PDB file of C-alpha atoms in Angstrom:
ATOM      1  CA  MET A  30      -0.109  -0.230   0.237  1.00 50.00           C
ATOM      2  CA  LYS A  31       0.963   3.227  -1.424  1.00 72.00           C
ATOM      3  CA  HIS A  32       2.142   5.217   2.209  1.00 87.00           C
ATOM      4  CA  PHE A  33      -1.048   6.653   3.975  1.00 95.00           C
ATOM      5  CA  ASN A  34      -0.212  10.135   5.502  1.00 97.00           C
ATOM      6  CA  ILE A  35      -2.683  12.308   7.629  1.00 98.00           C
ATOM      7  CA  ALA A  36      -2.664  15.772   8.460  1.00 98.00           C
ATOM      8  CA  ILE A  37      -3.621  17.215  11.866  1.00 97.00           C
ATOM      9  CA  ASP A  38      -3.799  21.812  12.019  1.00 96.00           C
ATOM     10  CA  GLY A  39      -4.997  23.236  14.466  1.00 95.00           C
ATOM     11  CA  PRO A  40      -4.856  26.094  16.948  1.00 92.00           C
ATOM     12  CA  ALA A  41      -2.843  26.386  20.537  1.00 85.00           C
ATOM     13  CA  GLY A  42      -5.023  24.547  22.753  1.00 86.00           C
ATOM     14  CA  ALA A  43      -7.464  22.205  20.325  1.00 92.00           C
ATOM     15  CA  GLY A  44      -5.244  19.281  21.510  1.00 90.00           C
ATOM     16  CA  LYS A  45      -4.061  17.889  18.001  1.00 92.00           C
ATOM     17  CA  SER A  46      -1.274  16.223  20.722  1.00 88.00           C
ATOM     18  CA  THR A  47      -2.574  14.715  22.267  1.00 90.00           C
ATOM     19  CA  ILE A  48      -5.279  12.979  19.383  1.00 95.00           C
ATOM     20  CA  ALA A  49      -2.437  12.986  16.605  1.00 95.00           C
ATOM     21  CA  LYS A  50      -0.567  10.387  19.056  1.00 92.00           C
ATOM     22  CA  GLU A  51      -3.514   8.360  20.577  1.00 95.00           C
ATOM     23  CA  VAL A  52      -4.848   8.021  15.973  1.00 96.00           C
ATOM     24  CA  ALA A  53      -1.551   6.740  15.114  1.00 93.00           C
ATOM     25  CA  ARG A  54      -1.212   4.537  17.915  1.00 91.00           C
ATOM     26  CA  ARG A  55      -4.378   3.004  16.655  1.00 94.00           C
ATOM     27  CA  LEU A  56      -3.461   2.699  13.332  1.00 94.00           C
ATOM     28  CA  GLY A  57      -0.121   1.586  13.893  1.00 90.00           C
ATOM     29  CA  PHE A  58       1.036   5.266  11.899  1.00 92.00           C
ATOM     30  CA  VAL A  59       4.041   6.996  12.861  1.00 89.00           C
ATOM     31  CA  TYR A  60       3.692   9.835  15.179  1.00 91.00           C
ATOM     32  CA  VAL A  61       5.596  13.017  13.744  1.00 91.00           C
ATOM     33  CA  ASP A  62       5.218  15.437  16.958  1.00 87.00           C
ATOM     34  CA  THR A  63       7.021  19.236  14.731  1.00 89.00           C
ATOM     35  CA  GLY A  64       6.033  20.802  17.696  1.00 86.00           C
ATOM     36  CA  ALA A  65       9.177  19.102  19.398  1.00 90.00           C
ATOM     37  CA  MET A  66      10.772  18.975  16.050  1.00 93.00           C
ATOM     38  CA  TYR A  67      11.151  22.710  16.359  1.00 93.00           C
ATOM     39  CA  ARG A  68      12.012  23.608  20.072  1.00 93.00           C
ATOM     40  CA  THR A  69      14.988  21.315  18.921  1.00 96.00           C
ATOM     41  CA  MET A  70      16.271  24.209  16.761  1.00 96.00           C
ATOM     42  CA  ALA A  71      15.690  26.761  19.272  1.00 96.00           C
ATOM     43  CA  LEU A  72      17.264  24.708  22.330  1.00 97.00           C
ATOM     44  CA  HIS A  73      20.337  25.241  19.874  1.00 97.00           C
ATOM     45  CA  PHE A  74      19.975  28.469  18.788  1.00 97.00           C
ATOM     46  CA  ILE A  75      20.288  28.648  23.184  1.00 97.00           C
ATOM     47  CA  ARG A  76      22.910  26.775  23.389  1.00 96.00           C
ATOM     48  CA  SER A  77      24.538  29.267  20.996  1.00 96.00           C
ATOM     49  CA  GLY A  78      23.948  32.546  22.295  1.00 97.00           C
ATOM     50  CA  ILE A  79      21.741  33.591  19.475  1.00 96.00           C
ATOM     51  CA  ASP A  80      18.748  36.612  20.061  1.00 96.00           C
ATOM     52  CA  PRO A  81      15.492  34.912  18.904  1.00 94.00           C
ATOM     53  CA  LYS A  82      14.839  39.191  17.414  1.00 94.00           C
ATOM     54  CA  ASP A  83      18.232  38.942  14.320  1.00 96.00           C
ATOM     55  CA  GLU A  84      16.671  37.170  11.956  1.00 95.00           C
ATOM     56  CA  GLN A  85      20.916  36.816  10.455  1.00 95.00           C
ATOM     57  CA  ALA A  86      22.347  35.365  12.575  1.00 96.00           C
ATOM     58  CA  VAL A  87      18.774  32.482  13.687  1.00 96.00           C
ATOM     59  CA  ALA A  88      19.372  31.536   8.989  1.00 95.00           C
ATOM     60  CA  ALA A  89      23.262  31.280   9.557  1.00 95.00           C
ATOM     61  CA  SER A  90      22.710  29.387  12.480  1.00 94.00           C
ATOM     62  CA  CYS A  91      20.271  26.592  10.337  1.00 92.00           C
ATOM     63  CA  ARG A  92      22.917  25.617   8.194  1.00 86.00           C
ATOM     64  CA  ASP A  93      24.800  23.982  11.423  1.00 82.00           C
ATOM     65  CA  VAL A  94      21.888  21.777  12.337  1.00 89.00           C
ATOM     66  CA  ASP A  95      21.966  18.467  12.446  1.00 90.00           C
ATOM     67  CA  VAL A  96      17.866  18.134  14.169  1.00 91.00           C
ATOM     68  CA  SER A  97      17.252  14.167  13.358  1.00 87.00           C
ATOM     69  CA  LEU A  98      14.473  11.711  14.683  1.00 86.00           C
ATOM     70  CA  ARG A  99      14.430   8.557  16.388  1.00 85.00           C
ATOM     71  CA  TYR A 100      12.183   5.778  17.825  1.00 84.00           C
ATOM     72  CA  GLU A 101      12.149   3.774  20.423  1.00 83.00           C
ATOM     73  CA  ASN A 102       8.649   1.404  21.023  1.00 77.00           C
ATOM     74  CA  GLY A 103       6.573   4.054  18.690  1.00 72.00           C
ATOM     75  CA  VAL A 104       7.408   6.687  21.010  1.00 81.00           C
ATOM     76  CA  GLN A 105       9.616   9.500  18.921  1.00 85.00           C
ATOM     77  CA  GLN A 106      12.704  11.206  20.150  1.00 92.00           C
ATOM     78  CA  VAL A 107      14.093  13.686  19.372  1.00 93.00           C
ATOM     79  CA  LEU A 108      18.440  14.377  18.671  1.00 95.00           C
ATOM     80  CA  LEU A 109      20.271  17.103  18.303  1.00 96.00           C
ATOM     81  CA  GLY A 110      23.884  16.553  17.309  1.00 93.00           C
ATOM     82  CA  GLY A 111      23.364  13.135  18.009  1.00 93.00           C
ATOM     83  CA  GLU A 112      22.128  14.345  21.330  1.00 96.00           C
ATOM     84  CA  ASN A 113      18.496  12.643  22.482  1.00 96.00           C
ATOM     85  CA  VAL A 114      17.351  16.041  24.181  1.00 97.00           C
ATOM     86  CA  THR A 115      13.079  14.639  24.422  1.00 94.00           C
ATOM     87  CA  GLY A 116      13.241  15.736  28.212  1.00 91.00           C
ATOM     88  CA  LEU A 117      15.371  18.486  27.893  1.00 94.00           C
ATOM     89  CA  ILE A 118      12.612  20.754  25.154  1.00 93.00           C
ATOM     90  CA  ARG A 119       9.855  21.016  27.581  1.00 84.00           C
ATOM     91  CA  THR A 120      10.740  24.030  29.304  1.00 81.00           C
ATOM     92  CA  GLU A 121       9.102  27.481  28.652  1.00 77.00           C
ATOM     93  CA  GLU A 122      13.018  29.273  28.220  1.00 87.00           C
ATOM     94  CA  VAL A 123      12.825  26.470  25.296  1.00 90.00           C
ATOM     95  CA  GLY A 124       9.490  27.340  24.216  1.00 84.00           C
ATOM     96  CA  ASN A 125       9.706  30.892  23.566  1.00 84.00           C
ATOM     97  CA  MET A 126      12.589  30.897  21.532  1.00 92.00           C
ATOM     98  CA  ALA A 127      10.990  28.232  19.883  1.00 90.00           C
ATOM     99  CA  SER A 128       7.427  30.570  19.949  1.00 84.00           C
ATOM    100  CA  ALA A 129       9.994  33.021  18.422  1.00 88.00           C
ATOM    101  CA  THR A 130      11.789  32.381  15.905  1.00 93.00           C
ATOM    102  CA  SER A 131       9.748  29.862  14.258  1.00 88.00           C
ATOM    103  CA  VAL A 132       8.277  32.425  11.517  1.00 85.00           C
ATOM    104  CA  TYR A 133      11.863  32.289  10.102  1.00 91.00           C
ATOM    105  CA  LYS A 134      11.637  31.126   6.419  1.00 91.00           C
ATOM    106  CA  PRO A 135      15.600  29.312   6.893  1.00 93.00           C
ATOM    107  CA  VAL A 136      13.620  27.369  10.426  1.00 94.00           C
ATOM    108  CA  ARG A 137      10.558  26.062   8.631  1.00 90.00           C
ATOM    109  CA  GLU A 138      12.290  25.150   5.713  1.00 91.00           C
ATOM    110  CA  LYS A 139      14.764  23.202   7.368  1.00 90.00           C
ATOM    111  CA  LEU A 140      12.287  21.046   9.798  1.00 92.00           C
ATOM    112  CA  VAL A 141      10.202  21.054   6.485  1.00 93.00           C
ATOM    113  CA  GLN A 142      12.481  18.956   4.183  1.00 90.00           C
ATOM    114  CA  LEU A 143      13.098  16.554   7.478  1.00 88.00           C
ATOM    115  CA  GLN A 144       9.678  16.029   7.883  1.00 92.00           C
ATOM    116  CA  GLN A 145       8.052  15.064   4.042  1.00 94.00           C
ATOM    117  CA  ALA A 146      11.367  12.931   3.615  1.00 89.00           C
ATOM    118  CA  LEU A 147       9.759  10.801   7.542  1.00 88.00           C
ATOM    119  CA  ALA A 148       5.826  10.919   4.966  1.00 93.00           C
ATOM    120  CA  ARG A 149       7.749   9.526   2.030  1.00 92.00           C
ATOM    121  CA  ARG A 150       9.161   6.311   3.651  1.00 88.00           C
ATOM    122  CA  GLU A 151       6.699   6.572   6.292  1.00 88.00           C
ATOM    123  CA  ASN A 152       2.465   6.603   7.443  1.00 93.00           C
ATOM    124  CA  VAL A 153       2.544   8.567   9.342  1.00 94.00           C
ATOM    125  CA  VAL A 154      -0.344  11.030  11.622  1.00 96.00           C
ATOM    126  CA  MET A 155       1.431  14.783  11.294  1.00 96.00           C
ATOM    127  CA  ASP A 156       0.447  17.882  13.637  1.00 93.00           C
ATOM    128  CA  GLY A 157       0.870  20.923  13.362  1.00 89.00           C
ATOM    129  CA  ARG A 158      -0.416  24.854  11.831  1.00 88.00           C
ATOM    130  CA  ASP A 159       0.860  24.659   8.178  1.00 91.00           C
ATOM    131  CA  ILE A 160       0.384  20.498   7.553  1.00 95.00           C
ATOM    132  CA  GLY A 161      -2.016  20.133   5.309  1.00 96.00           C
ATOM    133  CA  THR A 162      -1.494  23.673   3.768  1.00 95.00           C
ATOM    134  CA  CYS A 163       2.154  23.507   3.489  1.00 93.00           C
ATOM    135  CA  VAL A 164       4.204  20.847   4.650  1.00 95.00           C
ATOM    136  CA  LEU A 165       2.010  17.890   2.593  1.00 96.00           C
ATOM    137  CA  PRO A 166      -0.307  19.340   0.953  1.00 96.00           C
ATOM    138  CA  ASP A 167      -0.881  15.718  -1.178  1.00 95.00           C
ATOM    139  CA  ALA A 168      -1.140  13.891   2.368  1.00 96.00           C
ATOM    140  CA  PRO A 169      -5.599  12.498   1.606  1.00 96.00           C
ATOM    141  CA  ALA A 170      -6.802  13.224   4.998  1.00 97.00           C
ATOM    142  CA  LYS A 171      -6.553  16.332   6.162  1.00 98.00           C
ATOM    143  CA  ILE A 172      -8.173  17.809   9.184  1.00 98.00           C
ATOM    144  CA  TYR A 173      -8.883  20.979  11.376  1.00 98.00           C
ATOM    145  CA  LEU A 174      -9.176  20.770  14.388  1.00 98.00           C
ATOM    146  CA  THR A 175      -9.635  23.025  16.705  1.00 97.00           C
ATOM    147  CA  ALA A 176     -12.514  24.071  19.232  1.00 97.00           C
ATOM    148  CA  SER A 177     -13.117  27.879  20.964  1.00 97.00           C
ATOM    149  CA  SER A 178     -11.545  29.823  23.082  1.00 96.00           C
ATOM    150  CA  ALA A 179     -13.283  29.363  26.073  1.00 96.00           C
ATOM    151  CA  VAL A 180     -12.966  26.038  26.083  1.00 96.00           C
ATOM    152  CA  ARG A 181      -9.150  25.454  24.860  1.00 95.00           C
ATOM    153  CA  ALA A 182      -8.155  28.135  28.278  1.00 94.00           C
ATOM    154  CA  GLY A 183     -10.509  26.737  30.277  1.00 95.00           C
ATOM    155  CA  ARG A 184      -8.721  23.157  29.241  1.00 91.00           C
ATOM    156  CA  ARG A 185      -5.363  24.982  29.672  1.00 88.00           C
ATOM    157  CA  TYR A 186      -6.173  26.282  32.703  1.00 92.00           C
ATOM    158  CA  LYS A 187      -7.319  23.050  34.085  1.00 92.00           C
ATOM    159  CA  GLU A 188      -3.912  21.059  33.328  1.00 86.00           C
ATOM    160  CA  LEU A 189      -1.926  24.208  35.535  1.00 87.00           C
ATOM    161  CA  VAL A 190      -3.963  24.299  38.152  1.00 91.00           C
ATOM    162  CA  GLU A 191      -3.819  20.620  37.954  1.00 91.00           C
ATOM    163  CA  LYS A 192       0.755  20.681  38.174  1.00 84.00           C
ATOM    164  CA  GLY A 193      -0.203  22.725  41.579  1.00 89.00           C
ATOM    165  CA  MET A 194       0.422  26.328  39.667  1.00 85.00           C
ATOM    166  CA  GLU A 195      -1.859  29.838  40.388  1.00 88.00           C
ATOM    167  CA  CYS A 196      -3.080  30.879  36.753  1.00 88.00           C
ATOM    168  CA  ASP A 197      -6.071  32.809  35.705  1.00 92.00           C
ATOM    169  CA  LEU A 198      -7.568  32.149  33.677  1.00 95.00           C
ATOM    170  CA  ALA A 199      -8.898  34.847  31.487  1.00 95.00           C
ATOM    171  CA  GLU A 200      -5.565  36.049  31.238  1.00 91.00           C
ATOM    172  CA  ILE A 201      -4.906  32.418  29.754  1.00 91.00           C
ATOM    173  CA  GLU A 202      -7.336  33.114  27.030  1.00 94.00           C
ATOM    174  CA  ARG A 203      -6.492  36.187  25.458  1.00 91.00           C
ATOM    175  CA  ASP A 204      -2.836  35.185  25.568  1.00 88.00           C
ATOM    176  CA  ILE A 205      -4.644  32.133  23.381  1.00 90.00           C
ATOM    177  CA  ILE A 206      -6.791  34.794  20.946  1.00 92.00           C
ATOM    178  CA  ASP A 207      -2.837  36.641  21.002  1.00 88.00           C
ATOM    179  CA  ARG A 208      -1.229  33.662  20.037  1.00 83.00           C
ATOM    180  CA  ASP A 209      -4.601  32.740  17.419  1.00 90.00           C
ATOM    181  CA  TYR A 210      -4.063  36.316  16.034  1.00 89.00           C
ATOM    182  CA  ARG A 211      -0.367  35.665  15.262  1.00 83.00           C
ATOM    183  CA  ASP A 212       0.121  32.193  13.958  1.00 86.00           C
ATOM    184  CA  MET A 213      -3.060  32.686  11.656  1.00 91.00           C
ATOM    185  CA  ASN A 214      -1.595  36.579   9.863  1.00 88.00           C
ATOM    186  CA  ARG A 215       2.245  35.277  10.610  1.00 82.00           C
ATOM    187  CA  GLU A 216       3.942  36.272   6.557  1.00 82.00           C
ATOM    188  CA  ASN A 217       5.565  32.305   6.503  1.00 78.00           C
ATOM    189  CA  SER A 218       3.100  29.430   6.327  1.00 82.00           C
ATOM    190  CA  PRO A 219      -0.011  31.226   8.325  1.00 88.00           C
ATOM    191  CA  LEU A 220      -2.590  28.870  10.185  1.00 92.00           C
ATOM    192  CA  ARG A 221      -5.234  28.479   7.472  1.00 94.00           C
ATOM    193  CA  GLN A 222      -7.919  25.958   7.434  1.00 96.00           C
ATOM    194  CA  ALA A 223      -6.955  23.559   3.711  1.00 96.00           C
ATOM    195  CA  GLU A 224      -9.192  23.220   1.003  1.00 95.00           C
ATOM    196  CA  ASP A 225      -9.945  20.116   1.091  1.00 96.00           C
ATOM    197  CA  ALA A 226      -9.955  19.405   5.089  1.00 97.00           C
ATOM    198  CA  VAL A 227     -12.335  17.927   7.010  1.00 97.00           C
ATOM    199  CA  LEU A 228     -13.039  20.939   9.712  1.00 97.00           C
ATOM    200  CA  VAL A 229     -13.688  18.855  13.319  1.00 98.00           C
ATOM    201  CA  ASP A 230     -14.984  21.473  16.106  1.00 97.00           C
ATOM    202  CA  SER A 231     -14.416  19.376  19.232  1.00 95.00           C
ATOM    203  CA  SER A 232     -15.334  21.850  21.577  1.00 95.00           C
ATOM    204  CA  CYS A 233     -18.662  19.912  22.848  1.00 94.00           C
ATOM    205  CA  MET A 234     -17.087  16.693  21.898  1.00 95.00           C
ATOM    206  CA  THR A 235     -15.101  14.590  24.059  1.00 94.00           C
ATOM    207  CA  VAL A 236     -11.466  13.086  23.362  1.00 95.00           C
ATOM    208  CA  GLU A 237     -12.999   9.101  22.029  1.00 97.00           C
ATOM    209  CA  GLN A 238     -15.309  11.027  20.148  1.00 97.00           C
ATOM    210  CA  VAL A 239     -13.083  14.007  17.751  1.00 97.00           C
ATOM    211  CA  ILE A 240     -10.691  10.236  17.393  1.00 97.00           C
ATOM    212  CA  ALA A 241     -13.439   8.966  16.171  1.00 97.00           C
ATOM    213  CA  ALA A 242     -14.636  11.837  12.923  1.00 97.00           C
ATOM    214  CA  ILE A 243     -11.016  10.891  12.506  1.00 97.00           C
ATOM    215  CA  LEU A 244     -10.613   7.651  11.870  1.00 97.00           C
ATOM    216  CA  GLU A 245     -14.192   8.014   9.119  1.00 97.00           C
ATOM    217  CA  ALA A 246     -12.896  11.139   7.862  1.00 96.00           C
ATOM    218  CA  ALA A 247      -9.743   8.672   7.024  1.00 96.00           C
ATOM    219  CA  LYS A 248     -11.921   6.258   5.582  1.00 96.00           C
ATOM    220  CA  SER A 249     -13.844   8.397   3.871  1.00 95.00           C
ATOM    221  CA  ARG A 250     -10.330   9.053   1.652  1.00 94.00           C
ATOM    222  CA  GLY A 251      -9.516   6.162   1.607  1.00 92.00           C
ATOM    223  CA  LEU A 252      -7.664   4.564   4.212  1.00 93.00           C
ATOM    224  CA  GLU A 253      -8.172   0.853   4.626  1.00 87.00           C
ATOM    225  CA  VAL A 254      -8.633  -0.613   7.841  1.00 77.00           C
ATOM    226  CA  GLU A 255      -7.346  -4.268   8.875  1.00 69.00           C
TER     227      GLU A 255
END
């Protein structure tokens, strides 16, 4: 069977990673966490002492960085120059650097090449903000997963409270709305729903209902499930 790719796009906090991981697990596909790849690039920039506002320095540094993926028991591991940095890229500092530098074209070009090469070799479920529109425009199954800003803020608030962190629900929603605006209006690869993508609004859906909707959409686009 020709490799079948499922592209899942959507705004921050829509639950893309959680859903994509489970869809990939059920289908026996490879899950590609593109956000982790951008965070790995960001870690490289931090270690190199690069100012995220210095686009020329970021672009020059892209030529030297070696980001690769490895899968252990079906779980993606990200490597930076051969070093497994999977456990080092989830800090706020790395996240802020990734947000600031992922808008630059050289960063996106570097990682898109790797993501496309993976999709040519494997059946993948890949999530992000420009997968169906830019990274895998020929993917047979494209999903645009979203939810209202209020619902997404509530989910994030619950996660933080469960971790024992103090937070403000209104501030979280403002941050989400601001990030949506930046993602949808950036110059390179803005967030938008591909014309042939299936819209899934998870605002009033359970995780299981979302997964079922995505699997059904993939089947309607030619996915053969044994």
